[in-house]
Coordinates of C-alpha atoms in Angstrom, one line a residue:
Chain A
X683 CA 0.0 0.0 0.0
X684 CA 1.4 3.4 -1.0
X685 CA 1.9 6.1 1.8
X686 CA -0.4 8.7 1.1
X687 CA 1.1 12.2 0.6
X688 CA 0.1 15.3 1.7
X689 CA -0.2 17.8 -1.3
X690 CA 2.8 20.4 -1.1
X691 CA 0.3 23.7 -1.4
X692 CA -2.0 22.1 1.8
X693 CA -0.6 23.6 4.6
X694 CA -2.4 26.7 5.6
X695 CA -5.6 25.8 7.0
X696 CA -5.1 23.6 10.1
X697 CA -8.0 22.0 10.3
X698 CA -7.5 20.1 7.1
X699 CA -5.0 19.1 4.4
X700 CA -5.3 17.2 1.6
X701 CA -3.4 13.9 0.5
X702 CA -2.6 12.0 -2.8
X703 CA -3.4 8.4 -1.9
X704 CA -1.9 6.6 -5.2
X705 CA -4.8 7.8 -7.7
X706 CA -7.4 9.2 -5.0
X707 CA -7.9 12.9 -3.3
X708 CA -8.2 12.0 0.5
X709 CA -9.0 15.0 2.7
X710 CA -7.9 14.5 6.1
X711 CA -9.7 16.2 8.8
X712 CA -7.6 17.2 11.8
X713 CA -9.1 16.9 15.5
X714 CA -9.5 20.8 16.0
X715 CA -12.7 20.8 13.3
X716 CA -14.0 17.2 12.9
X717 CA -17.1 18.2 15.0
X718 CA -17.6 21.4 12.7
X719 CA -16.6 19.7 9.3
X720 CA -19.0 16.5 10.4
X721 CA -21.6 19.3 11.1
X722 CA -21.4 20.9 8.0
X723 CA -21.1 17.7 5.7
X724 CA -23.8 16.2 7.7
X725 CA -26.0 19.1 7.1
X726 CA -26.4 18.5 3.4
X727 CA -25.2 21.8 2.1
X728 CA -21.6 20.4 0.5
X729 CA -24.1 18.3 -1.3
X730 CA -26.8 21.2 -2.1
X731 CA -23.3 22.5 -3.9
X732 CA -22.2 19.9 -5.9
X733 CA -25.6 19.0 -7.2
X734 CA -25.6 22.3 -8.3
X735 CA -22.3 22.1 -10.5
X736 CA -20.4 24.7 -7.8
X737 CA -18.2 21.9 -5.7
X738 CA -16.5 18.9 -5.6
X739 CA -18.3 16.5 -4.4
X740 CA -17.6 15.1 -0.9
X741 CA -17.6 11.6 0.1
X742 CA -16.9 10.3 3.8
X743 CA -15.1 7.7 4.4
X744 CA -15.2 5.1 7.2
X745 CA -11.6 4.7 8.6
X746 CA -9.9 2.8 11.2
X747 CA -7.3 4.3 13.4
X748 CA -4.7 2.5 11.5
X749 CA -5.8 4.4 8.4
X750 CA -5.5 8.0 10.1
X751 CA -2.3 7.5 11.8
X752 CA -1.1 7.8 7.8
X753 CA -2.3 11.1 7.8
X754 CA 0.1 13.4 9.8
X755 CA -1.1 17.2 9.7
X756 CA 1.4 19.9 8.7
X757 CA 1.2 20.6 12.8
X758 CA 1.9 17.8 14.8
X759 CA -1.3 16.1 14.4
X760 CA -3.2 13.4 12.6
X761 CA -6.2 13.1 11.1
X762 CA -9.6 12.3 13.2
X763 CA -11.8 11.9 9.8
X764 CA -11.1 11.3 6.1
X765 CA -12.9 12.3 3.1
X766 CA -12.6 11.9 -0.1
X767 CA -13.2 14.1 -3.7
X768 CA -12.8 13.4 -7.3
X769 CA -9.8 14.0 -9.0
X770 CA -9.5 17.2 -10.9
X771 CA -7.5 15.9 -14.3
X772 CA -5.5 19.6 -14.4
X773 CA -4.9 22.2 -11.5
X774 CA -4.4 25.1 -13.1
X775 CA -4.2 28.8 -11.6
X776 CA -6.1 32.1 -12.1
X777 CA -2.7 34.1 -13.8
X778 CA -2.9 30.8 -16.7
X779 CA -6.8 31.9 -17.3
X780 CA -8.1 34.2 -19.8
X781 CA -11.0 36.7 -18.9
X782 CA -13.9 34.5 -19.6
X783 CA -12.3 31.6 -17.1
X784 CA -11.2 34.2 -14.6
X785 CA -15.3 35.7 -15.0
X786 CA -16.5 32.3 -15.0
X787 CA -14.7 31.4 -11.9
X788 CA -15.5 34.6 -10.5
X789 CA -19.6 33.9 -10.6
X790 CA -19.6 30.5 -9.7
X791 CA -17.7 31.3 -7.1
X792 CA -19.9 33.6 -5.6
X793 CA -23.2 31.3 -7.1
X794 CA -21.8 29.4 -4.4
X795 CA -21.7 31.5 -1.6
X796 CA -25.1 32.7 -2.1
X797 CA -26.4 29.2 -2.6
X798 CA -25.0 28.4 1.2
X799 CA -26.0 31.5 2.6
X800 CA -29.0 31.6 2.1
X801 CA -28.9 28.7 4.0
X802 CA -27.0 29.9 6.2
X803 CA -23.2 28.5 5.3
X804 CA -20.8 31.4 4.7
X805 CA -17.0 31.0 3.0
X806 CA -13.8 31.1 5.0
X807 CA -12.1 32.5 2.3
X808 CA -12.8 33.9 -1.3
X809 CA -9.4 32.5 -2.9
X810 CA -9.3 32.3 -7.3
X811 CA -6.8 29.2 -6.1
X812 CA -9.9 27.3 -4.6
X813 CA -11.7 27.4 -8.2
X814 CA -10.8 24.9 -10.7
X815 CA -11.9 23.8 -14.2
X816 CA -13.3 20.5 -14.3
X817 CA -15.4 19.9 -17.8
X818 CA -15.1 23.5 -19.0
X819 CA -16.9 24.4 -15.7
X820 CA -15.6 26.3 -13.0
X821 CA -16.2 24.3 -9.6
X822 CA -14.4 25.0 -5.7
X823 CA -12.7 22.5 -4.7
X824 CA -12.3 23.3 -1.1
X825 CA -15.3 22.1 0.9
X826 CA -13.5 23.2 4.5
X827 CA -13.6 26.5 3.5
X828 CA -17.6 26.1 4.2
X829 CA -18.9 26.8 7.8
X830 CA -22.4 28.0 9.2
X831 CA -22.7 31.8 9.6
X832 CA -22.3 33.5 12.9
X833 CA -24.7 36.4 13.4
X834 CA -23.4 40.3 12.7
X835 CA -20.0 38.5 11.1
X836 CA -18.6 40.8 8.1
X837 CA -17.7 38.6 4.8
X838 CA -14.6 37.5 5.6
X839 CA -13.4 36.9 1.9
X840 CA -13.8 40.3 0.8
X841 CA -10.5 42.0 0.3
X842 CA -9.4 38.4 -1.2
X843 CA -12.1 37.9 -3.5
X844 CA -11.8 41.8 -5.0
X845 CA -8.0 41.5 -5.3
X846 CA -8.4 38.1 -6.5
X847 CA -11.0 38.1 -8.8
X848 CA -12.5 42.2 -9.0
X849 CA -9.7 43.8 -9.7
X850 CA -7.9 41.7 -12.6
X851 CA -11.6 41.5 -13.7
X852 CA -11.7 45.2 -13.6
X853 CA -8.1 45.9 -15.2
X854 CA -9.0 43.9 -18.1
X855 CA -12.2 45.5 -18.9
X856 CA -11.5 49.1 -18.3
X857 CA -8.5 49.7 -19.0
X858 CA -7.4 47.2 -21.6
X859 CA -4.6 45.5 -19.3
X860 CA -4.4 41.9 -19.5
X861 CA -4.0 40.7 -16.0
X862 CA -1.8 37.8 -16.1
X863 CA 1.2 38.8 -16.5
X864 CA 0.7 41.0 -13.3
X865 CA -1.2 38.4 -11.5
X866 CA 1.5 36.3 -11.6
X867 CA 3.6 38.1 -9.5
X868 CA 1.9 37.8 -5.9
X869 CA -0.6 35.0 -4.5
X870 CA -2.2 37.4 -2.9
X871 CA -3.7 39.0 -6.2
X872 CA -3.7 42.5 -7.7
X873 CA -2.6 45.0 -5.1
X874 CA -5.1 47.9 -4.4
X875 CA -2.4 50.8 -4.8
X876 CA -1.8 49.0 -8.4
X877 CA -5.1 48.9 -9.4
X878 CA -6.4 52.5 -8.0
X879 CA -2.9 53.8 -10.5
X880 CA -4.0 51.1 -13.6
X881 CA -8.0 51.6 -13.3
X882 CA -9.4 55.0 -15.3
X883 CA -10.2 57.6 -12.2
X884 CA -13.7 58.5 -14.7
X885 CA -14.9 54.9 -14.3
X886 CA -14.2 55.0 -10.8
X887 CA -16.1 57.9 -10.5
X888 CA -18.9 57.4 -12.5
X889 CA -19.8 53.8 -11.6
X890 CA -21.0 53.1 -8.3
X891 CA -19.8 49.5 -7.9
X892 CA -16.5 50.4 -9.6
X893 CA -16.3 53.4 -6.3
X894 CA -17.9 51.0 -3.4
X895 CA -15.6 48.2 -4.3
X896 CA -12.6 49.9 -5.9
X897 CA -12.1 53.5 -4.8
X898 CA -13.5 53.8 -1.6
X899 CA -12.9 50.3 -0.4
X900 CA -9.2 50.3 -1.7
X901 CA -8.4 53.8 0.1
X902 CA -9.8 51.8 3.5
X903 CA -7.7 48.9 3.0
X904 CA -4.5 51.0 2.0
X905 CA -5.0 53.5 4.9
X906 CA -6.4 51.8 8.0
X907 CA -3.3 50.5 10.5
X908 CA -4.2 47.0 12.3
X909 CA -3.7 49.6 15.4
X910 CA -6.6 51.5 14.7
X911 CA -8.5 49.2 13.1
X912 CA -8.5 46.3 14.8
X913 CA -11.1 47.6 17.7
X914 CA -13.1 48.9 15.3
X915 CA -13.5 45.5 13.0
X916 CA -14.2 43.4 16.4
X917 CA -17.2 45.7 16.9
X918 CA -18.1 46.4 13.2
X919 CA -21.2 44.2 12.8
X920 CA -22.9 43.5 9.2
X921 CA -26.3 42.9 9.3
X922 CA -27.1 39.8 7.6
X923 CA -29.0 41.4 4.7
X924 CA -26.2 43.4 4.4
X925 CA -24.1 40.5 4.0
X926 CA -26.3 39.0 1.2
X927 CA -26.3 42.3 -0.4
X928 CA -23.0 42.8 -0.9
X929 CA -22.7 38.9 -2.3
X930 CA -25.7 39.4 -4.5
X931 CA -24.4 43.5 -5.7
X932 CA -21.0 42.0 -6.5
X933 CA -22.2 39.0 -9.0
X934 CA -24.5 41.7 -10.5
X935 CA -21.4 43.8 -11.1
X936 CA -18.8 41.1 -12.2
X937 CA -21.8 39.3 -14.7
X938 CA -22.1 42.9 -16.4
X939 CA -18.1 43.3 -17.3
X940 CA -16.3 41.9 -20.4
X941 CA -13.1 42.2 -21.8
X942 CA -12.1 45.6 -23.0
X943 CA -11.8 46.1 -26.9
X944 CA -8.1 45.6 -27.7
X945 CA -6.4 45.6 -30.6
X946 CA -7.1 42.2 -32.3
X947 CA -3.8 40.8 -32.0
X948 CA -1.6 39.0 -35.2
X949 CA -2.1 35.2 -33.4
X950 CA -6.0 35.4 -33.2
X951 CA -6.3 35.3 -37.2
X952 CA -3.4 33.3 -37.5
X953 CA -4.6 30.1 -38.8
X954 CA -6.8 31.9 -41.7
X955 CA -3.5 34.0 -42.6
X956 CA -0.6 31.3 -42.2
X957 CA 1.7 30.7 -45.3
X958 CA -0.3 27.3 -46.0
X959 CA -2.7 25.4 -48.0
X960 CA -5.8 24.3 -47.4
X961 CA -4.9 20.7 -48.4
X962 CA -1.9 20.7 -46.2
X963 CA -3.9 22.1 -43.4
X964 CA -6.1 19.0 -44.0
X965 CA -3.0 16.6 -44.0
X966 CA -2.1 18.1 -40.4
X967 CA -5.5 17.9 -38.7
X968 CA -5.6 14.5 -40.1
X969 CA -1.8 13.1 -39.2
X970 CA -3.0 14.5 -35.4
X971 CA -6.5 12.9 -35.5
X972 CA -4.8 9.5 -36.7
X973 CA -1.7 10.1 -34.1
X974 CA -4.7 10.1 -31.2
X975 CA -6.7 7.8 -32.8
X976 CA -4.0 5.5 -32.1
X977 CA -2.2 6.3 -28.8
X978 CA -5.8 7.4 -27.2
X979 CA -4.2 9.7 -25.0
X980 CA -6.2 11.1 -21.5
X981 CA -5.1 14.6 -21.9
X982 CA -3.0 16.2 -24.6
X983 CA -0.9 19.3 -24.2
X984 CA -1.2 21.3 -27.2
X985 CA 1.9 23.5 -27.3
X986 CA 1.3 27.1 -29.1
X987 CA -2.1 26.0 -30.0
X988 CA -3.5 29.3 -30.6
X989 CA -7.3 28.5 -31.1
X990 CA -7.2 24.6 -30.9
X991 CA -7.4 23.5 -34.4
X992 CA -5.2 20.8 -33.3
X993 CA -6.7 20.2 -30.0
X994 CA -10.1 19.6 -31.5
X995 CA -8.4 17.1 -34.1
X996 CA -7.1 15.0 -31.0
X997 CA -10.2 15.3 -29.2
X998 CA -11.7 14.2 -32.2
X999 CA -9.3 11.2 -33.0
X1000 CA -9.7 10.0 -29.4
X1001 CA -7.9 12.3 -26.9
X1002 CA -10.3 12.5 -23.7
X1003 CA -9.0 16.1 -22.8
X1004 CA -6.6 18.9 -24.5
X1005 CA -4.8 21.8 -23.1
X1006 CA -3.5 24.4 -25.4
X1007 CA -0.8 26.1 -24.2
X1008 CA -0.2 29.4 -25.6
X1009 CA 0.9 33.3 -25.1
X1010 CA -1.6 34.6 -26.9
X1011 CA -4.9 35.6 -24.7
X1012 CA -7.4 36.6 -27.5
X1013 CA -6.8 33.1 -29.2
X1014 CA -7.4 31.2 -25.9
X1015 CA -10.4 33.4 -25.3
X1016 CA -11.7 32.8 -28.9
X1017 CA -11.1 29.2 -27.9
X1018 CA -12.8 29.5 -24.8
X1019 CA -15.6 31.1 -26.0
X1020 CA -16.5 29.2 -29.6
X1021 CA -15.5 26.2 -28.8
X1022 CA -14.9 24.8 -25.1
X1023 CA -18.5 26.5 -24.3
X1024 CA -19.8 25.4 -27.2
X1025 CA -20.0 21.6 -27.1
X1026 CA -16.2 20.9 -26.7
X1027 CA -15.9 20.9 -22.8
X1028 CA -12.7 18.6 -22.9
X1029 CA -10.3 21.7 -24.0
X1030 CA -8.8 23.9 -21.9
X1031 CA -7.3 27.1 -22.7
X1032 CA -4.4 28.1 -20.5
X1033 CA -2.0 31.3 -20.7
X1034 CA 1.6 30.2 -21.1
X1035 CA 4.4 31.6 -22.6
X1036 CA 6.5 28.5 -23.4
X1037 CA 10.1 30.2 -22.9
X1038 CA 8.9 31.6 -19.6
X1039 CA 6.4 28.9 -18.3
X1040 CA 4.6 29.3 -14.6
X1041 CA 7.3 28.5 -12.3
X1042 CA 7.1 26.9 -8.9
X1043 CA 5.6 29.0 -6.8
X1044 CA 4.5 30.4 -2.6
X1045 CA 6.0 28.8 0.5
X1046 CA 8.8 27.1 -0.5
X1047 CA 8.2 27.3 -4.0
X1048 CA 5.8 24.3 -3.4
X1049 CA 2.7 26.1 -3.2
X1050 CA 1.6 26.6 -6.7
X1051 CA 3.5 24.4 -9.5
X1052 CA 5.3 25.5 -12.3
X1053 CA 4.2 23.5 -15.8
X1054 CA 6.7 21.2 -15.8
X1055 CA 5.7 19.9 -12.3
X1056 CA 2.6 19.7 -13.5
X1057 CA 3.5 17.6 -17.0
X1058 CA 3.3 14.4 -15.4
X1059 CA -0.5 15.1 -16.7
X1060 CA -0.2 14.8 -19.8
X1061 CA -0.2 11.2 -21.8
X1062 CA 0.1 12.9 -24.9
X1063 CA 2.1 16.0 -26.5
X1064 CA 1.6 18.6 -30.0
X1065 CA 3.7 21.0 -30.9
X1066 CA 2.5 21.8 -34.5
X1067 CA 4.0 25.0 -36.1
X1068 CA 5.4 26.1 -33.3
X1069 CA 9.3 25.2 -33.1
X1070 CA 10.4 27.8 -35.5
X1071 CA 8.7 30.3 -32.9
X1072 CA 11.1 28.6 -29.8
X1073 CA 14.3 28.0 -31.7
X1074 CA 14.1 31.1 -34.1
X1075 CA 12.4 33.9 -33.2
X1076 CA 13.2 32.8 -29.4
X1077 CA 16.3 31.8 -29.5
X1078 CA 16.2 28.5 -27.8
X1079 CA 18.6 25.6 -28.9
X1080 CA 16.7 22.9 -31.0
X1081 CA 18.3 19.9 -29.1
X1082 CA 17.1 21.4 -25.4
X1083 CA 13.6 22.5 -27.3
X1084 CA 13.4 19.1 -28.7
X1085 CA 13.8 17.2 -25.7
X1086 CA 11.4 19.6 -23.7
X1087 CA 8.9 18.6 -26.3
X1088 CA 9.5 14.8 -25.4
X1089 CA 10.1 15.1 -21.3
X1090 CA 6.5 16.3 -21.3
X1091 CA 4.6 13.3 -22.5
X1092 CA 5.3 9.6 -23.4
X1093 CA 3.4 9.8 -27.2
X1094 CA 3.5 13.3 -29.5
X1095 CA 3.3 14.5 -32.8
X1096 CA 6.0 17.5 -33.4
X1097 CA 6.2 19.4 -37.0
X1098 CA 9.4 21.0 -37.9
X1099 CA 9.5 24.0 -39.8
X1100 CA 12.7 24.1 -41.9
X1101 CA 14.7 27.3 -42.7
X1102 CA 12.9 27.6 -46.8
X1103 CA 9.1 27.7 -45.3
X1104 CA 8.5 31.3 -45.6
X1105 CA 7.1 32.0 -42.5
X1106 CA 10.8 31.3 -41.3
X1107 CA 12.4 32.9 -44.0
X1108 CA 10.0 35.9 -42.2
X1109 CA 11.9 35.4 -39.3
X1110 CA 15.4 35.8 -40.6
X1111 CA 14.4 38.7 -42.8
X1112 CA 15.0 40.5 -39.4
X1113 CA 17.9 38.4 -37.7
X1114 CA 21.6 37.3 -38.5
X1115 CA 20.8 33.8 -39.3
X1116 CA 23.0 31.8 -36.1
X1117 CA 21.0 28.4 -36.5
X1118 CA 23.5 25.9 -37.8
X1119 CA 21.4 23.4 -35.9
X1120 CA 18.3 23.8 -36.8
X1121 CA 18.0 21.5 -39.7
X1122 CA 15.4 18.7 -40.4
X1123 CA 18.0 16.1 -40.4
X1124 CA 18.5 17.0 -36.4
X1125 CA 15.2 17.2 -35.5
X1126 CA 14.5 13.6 -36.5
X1127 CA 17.8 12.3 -34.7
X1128 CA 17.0 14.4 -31.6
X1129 CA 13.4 12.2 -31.9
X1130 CA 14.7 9.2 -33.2
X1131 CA 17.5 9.2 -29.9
X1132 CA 14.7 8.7 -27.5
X1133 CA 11.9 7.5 -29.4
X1134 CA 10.6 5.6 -31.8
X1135 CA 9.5 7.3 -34.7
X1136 CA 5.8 5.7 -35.6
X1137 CA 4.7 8.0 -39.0
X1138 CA 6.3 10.7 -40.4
X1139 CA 4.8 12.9 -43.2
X1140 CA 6.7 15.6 -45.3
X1141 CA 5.2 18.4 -47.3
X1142 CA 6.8 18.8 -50.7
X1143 CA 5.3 22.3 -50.9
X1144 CA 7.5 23.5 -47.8
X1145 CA 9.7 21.3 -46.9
X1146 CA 7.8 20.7 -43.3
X1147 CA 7.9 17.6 -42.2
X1148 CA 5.2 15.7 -39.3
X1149 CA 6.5 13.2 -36.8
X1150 CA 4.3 11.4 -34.2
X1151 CA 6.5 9.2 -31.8
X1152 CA 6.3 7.1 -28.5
X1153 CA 9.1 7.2 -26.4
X1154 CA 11.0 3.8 -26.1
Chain B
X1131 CA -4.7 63.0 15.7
X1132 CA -3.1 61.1 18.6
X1133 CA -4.2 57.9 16.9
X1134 CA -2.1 59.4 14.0
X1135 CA 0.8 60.3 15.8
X1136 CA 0.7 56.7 17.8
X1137 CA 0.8 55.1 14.6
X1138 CA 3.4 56.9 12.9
X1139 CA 5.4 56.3 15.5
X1140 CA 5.0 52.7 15.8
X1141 CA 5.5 52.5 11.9
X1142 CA 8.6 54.9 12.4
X1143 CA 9.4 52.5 15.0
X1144 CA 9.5 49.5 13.1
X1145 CA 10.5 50.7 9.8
X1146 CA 13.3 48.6 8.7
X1147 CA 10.5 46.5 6.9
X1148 CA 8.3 48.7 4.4
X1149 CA 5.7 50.7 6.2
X1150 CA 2.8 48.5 4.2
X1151 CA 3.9 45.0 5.8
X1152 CA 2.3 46.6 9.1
X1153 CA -1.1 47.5 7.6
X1154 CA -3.7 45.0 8.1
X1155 CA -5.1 44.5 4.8
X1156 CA -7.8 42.6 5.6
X1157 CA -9.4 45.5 9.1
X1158 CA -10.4 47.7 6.7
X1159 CA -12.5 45.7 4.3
X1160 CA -14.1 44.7 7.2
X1161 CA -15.3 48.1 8.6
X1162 CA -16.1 49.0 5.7
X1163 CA -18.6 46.5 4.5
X1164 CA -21.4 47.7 6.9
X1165 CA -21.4 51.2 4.7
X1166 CA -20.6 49.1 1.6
X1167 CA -23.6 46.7 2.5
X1168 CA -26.1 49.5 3.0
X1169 CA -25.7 50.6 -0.8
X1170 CA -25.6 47.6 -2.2
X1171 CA -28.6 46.5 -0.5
X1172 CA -30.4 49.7 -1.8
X1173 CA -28.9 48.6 -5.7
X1174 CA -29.9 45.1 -5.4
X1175 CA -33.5 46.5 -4.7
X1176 CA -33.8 49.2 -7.7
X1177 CA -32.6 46.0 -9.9
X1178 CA -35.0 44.2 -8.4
X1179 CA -38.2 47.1 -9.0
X1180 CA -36.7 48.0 -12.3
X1181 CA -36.6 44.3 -13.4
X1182 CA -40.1 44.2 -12.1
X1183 CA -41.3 47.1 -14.1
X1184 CA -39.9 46.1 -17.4
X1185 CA -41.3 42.7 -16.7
X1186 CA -44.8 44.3 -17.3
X1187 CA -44.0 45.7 -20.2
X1188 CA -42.0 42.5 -21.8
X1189 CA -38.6 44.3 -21.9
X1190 CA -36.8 42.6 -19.3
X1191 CA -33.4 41.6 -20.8
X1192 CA -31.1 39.0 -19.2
X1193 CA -29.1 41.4 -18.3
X1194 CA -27.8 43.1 -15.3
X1195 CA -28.0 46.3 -13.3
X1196 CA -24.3 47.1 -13.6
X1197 CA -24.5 46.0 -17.1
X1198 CA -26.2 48.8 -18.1
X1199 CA -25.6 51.3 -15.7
X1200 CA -21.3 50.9 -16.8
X1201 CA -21.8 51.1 -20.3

């Protein structure tokens, strides 16, 4: 029997972490809220959630004391009560999302709080991190973050949920700044004093959510001293319509904002105005669908996949999931928005710029995990029109790009894009050409030295040539 | 103003860390949500009336308050 292992970003609450048990999610329940947890599971409103699409579900599960003595706390303790949830194929992190995920996560999230508060459950917390995508639907994993509501208590999950989910929301849609670059930078979320200097003072002005939540709100939290305030929040008491004011006022708000009109960027039109034919276009989609159609891959990672033409060939050959990986947020949000919500739930859009993936992360740097901790997820790899970016235009060596390509899955289909396809010749127009090494002949050794090459298709038009291969 | 000056001086006190690490982030979203409530209470209701009264009149969009009162 494998020793289950606590997850490395589980540590903060202490009434609960969760564990890896081989292929199951096992929360274990510490001593200090087993009565409360029991109380809350047992009341039915973890399963009121889940019915309704906004949780996890939860399952108890009997256990000897054998079984918790394997589940040390992060404290000194061990469990007194296991539970356990589905298995969420990807984690992935609000600064990877595009508007529409970070929106959809946004609502959900607070569907859910107004689902339990009304009867009568409130939300510890109001962290992006506790929303994941399961299905193309946003759900909250975190069921201990539930707990009945204490009369005159403020919402706790305020400042978090505006700095986690408001104000990226907000820099996105009025003042044209995509938020993940920014994101990224601190768990906590977009700062106030960062978003009161990004955020146009005349929305801020003129709408009243945008000066409740934003101005007025932001100036409280970057002026009042825990000395001062302190007394004052222990005898601040919020009426409890108040309280379901505010979560009802703030879904109104977030469901009204969309992205800001930007510039439609070069990526989003890409696959319409790429160098190619429509026959060889054909031959691609087809080599992929064949490549999955074979291997049957879980989940796919499809590197620069701008809109998911490729994605949607896997899923269609056979693929049960596919993440596109790409740089380029208005083709991940054209993605999400014609084709994950529209009848292709398995694909997931996620924001990544490949030469500078999400690294490793919060305490320790084991809090939140960089891509290639995470790329033990993926049974299956693409990366179709995409090396010349890396090795080119990027300025990454083909053998490390190459074998970065094959560390990430055990099956893939890689196209190489020789130095003659115009689209490359593009590239050099601007830049001394240094790539000795980037030749077709070394892309299929680099392959060929740690897999076995299973089909392999070259266009005479361009000199680009497909591989699929599974590793040895 | 003594509040001021006490605080100044325990921020002057401790400052080889910056002067925001002492600031409680989290006090003042708390104090403020009982003013912050109050108005969006009163919004909630004029969505709630005005939904109401373009119900009778078959114009009620799926849309929301904010929705329209941003753009």
């Amino acid at each position: 029997m494998n020793q289950p292992v606590r997850d490395l970003g589980s540590f903060r609450d202490p009434g609960g972490y969760v564990f890896r048990d081989g292929r199951r999610i096992v929360r274990a329940v510490m001593p200090r809220a087993a009565e409360s947890f029991a109380d809350v599971h047992d009341s039915g409103i973890l399963k009121t959630l889940s019915d309704a699409g906004l949780m996890l579900p939860t399952l108890r599960l009997a256990a000897s004391a054998e079984q918790l003595a394997l589940y040390p706390g992060a404290r000194g303790d061990h469990a007194a009560a296991l539970y356990e949830h589905p298995v969420v194929p990807l984690i992935s992190y609000p600064y990877e999302w595009v508007f529409s995920q970070l929106k959809e996560a946004a609502l959900a999230h607070l569907d859910a709080q107004i689902l339990a508060f009304d009867a009568g459950f409130v939300f510890s917390d109001a962290t992006a991190y506790n929303m994941q995508f399961v299905g193309g639907r946003a759900v909250h994993i975190d069921a201990m973050s539930v707990r009945r509501y204490r009369e005159g208590e403020a919402w706790g999950g305020y400042n978090q949920f505006c700095r986690q989910f408001l104000l990226p929301l907000l820099i996105e849609a009025w003042a044209g700044v995509g938020f993940q670059r920014l994101y990224r930078g601190s768990m906590a979320g977009i700062a106030f004093e960062d978003a009161l200097a990004i955020l146009p003072r005349r929305k801020l002005m003129t709408s009243m959510s945008g000066f409740l939540h934003v101005w007025l709100h932001g100036r409280a939290v970057i002026r009042e001293s825990s000395e001062i305030g302190r007394d004052r929040a222990q005898a601040a008491r919020l009426p409890k319509a108040r309280y379901g004011a505010i979560l009802k006022q703030m879904r109104d708000f977030v469901a009204g904002l969309d992205s800001a009109k930007r510039p439609a960027s070069y990526w989003k039109t890409y696959a319409a105005a790429n160098s190619y034919s429509d026959g060889m276009r054909d031959t691609k989609l087809a080599f992929v669908r064949d490549w999955a159609g074979v291997s049957k891959p879980g989940t796919v990672w499809d590197i620069g996949g701008n809109t998911g033409d490729f994605s949607l060939a896997a899923l269609e050959g056979g693929a049960e999931r596919a993440v596109i990986l790409d740089a380029d947020a208005d083709s991940l949000e054209a993605a999400w928005r014609t084709r994950t919500k529209k009848g292709h739930p398995g694909l997931m859009p996620l924001y990544m710029d490949l030469g500078d993936p999400s690294p490793d992360m919060g305490w320790q740097q084991r809090e939140r995990k960089g891509l290639g901790t995470r790329a033990g997820g993926a049974d299956g790899m693409v990366a179709l029109a995409v090396i010349h970016h890396m090795c080119i235009a990027g300025n990454l060596p083909l053998d490390e790009v190459v074998a970065w390509f094959l560390s990430l899955a055990p099956t893939g289909v890689i196209e190489f894009v020789p130095k003659r396809d115009p689209m490359v010749q593009g590239l050099l127009a601007v830049r001394e050409d240094v790539f000795d090494d980037y030749t077709t002949e070394r892309c299929r050794a680099l392959i060929a030295a740690q897999a076995e090459i299973t089909a392999e298709h070259v266009f005479e038009e361009n000199g680009r040539t497909l591989f699929a291969w599974t590793k040895k | 103003m003594k509040r001021t000056l006490l605080t100044a001086g325990i921020l002057l006190a401790t400052s080889t860390a910056p002067a925001l690490a002492y600031i409680d982030p989290i006090t003042g979203s708390i104090v403020l949500q009982a003013l912050i409530g109050g108005f969006a209470a009163a919004m909630v209701a004029i969505r709630g009336v005005r939904d109401r009264v373009l119900g009778l009149f078959g114009l009620n969009k799926a849309q929301t308050a904010d929705d329209q009162a941003e753009s």
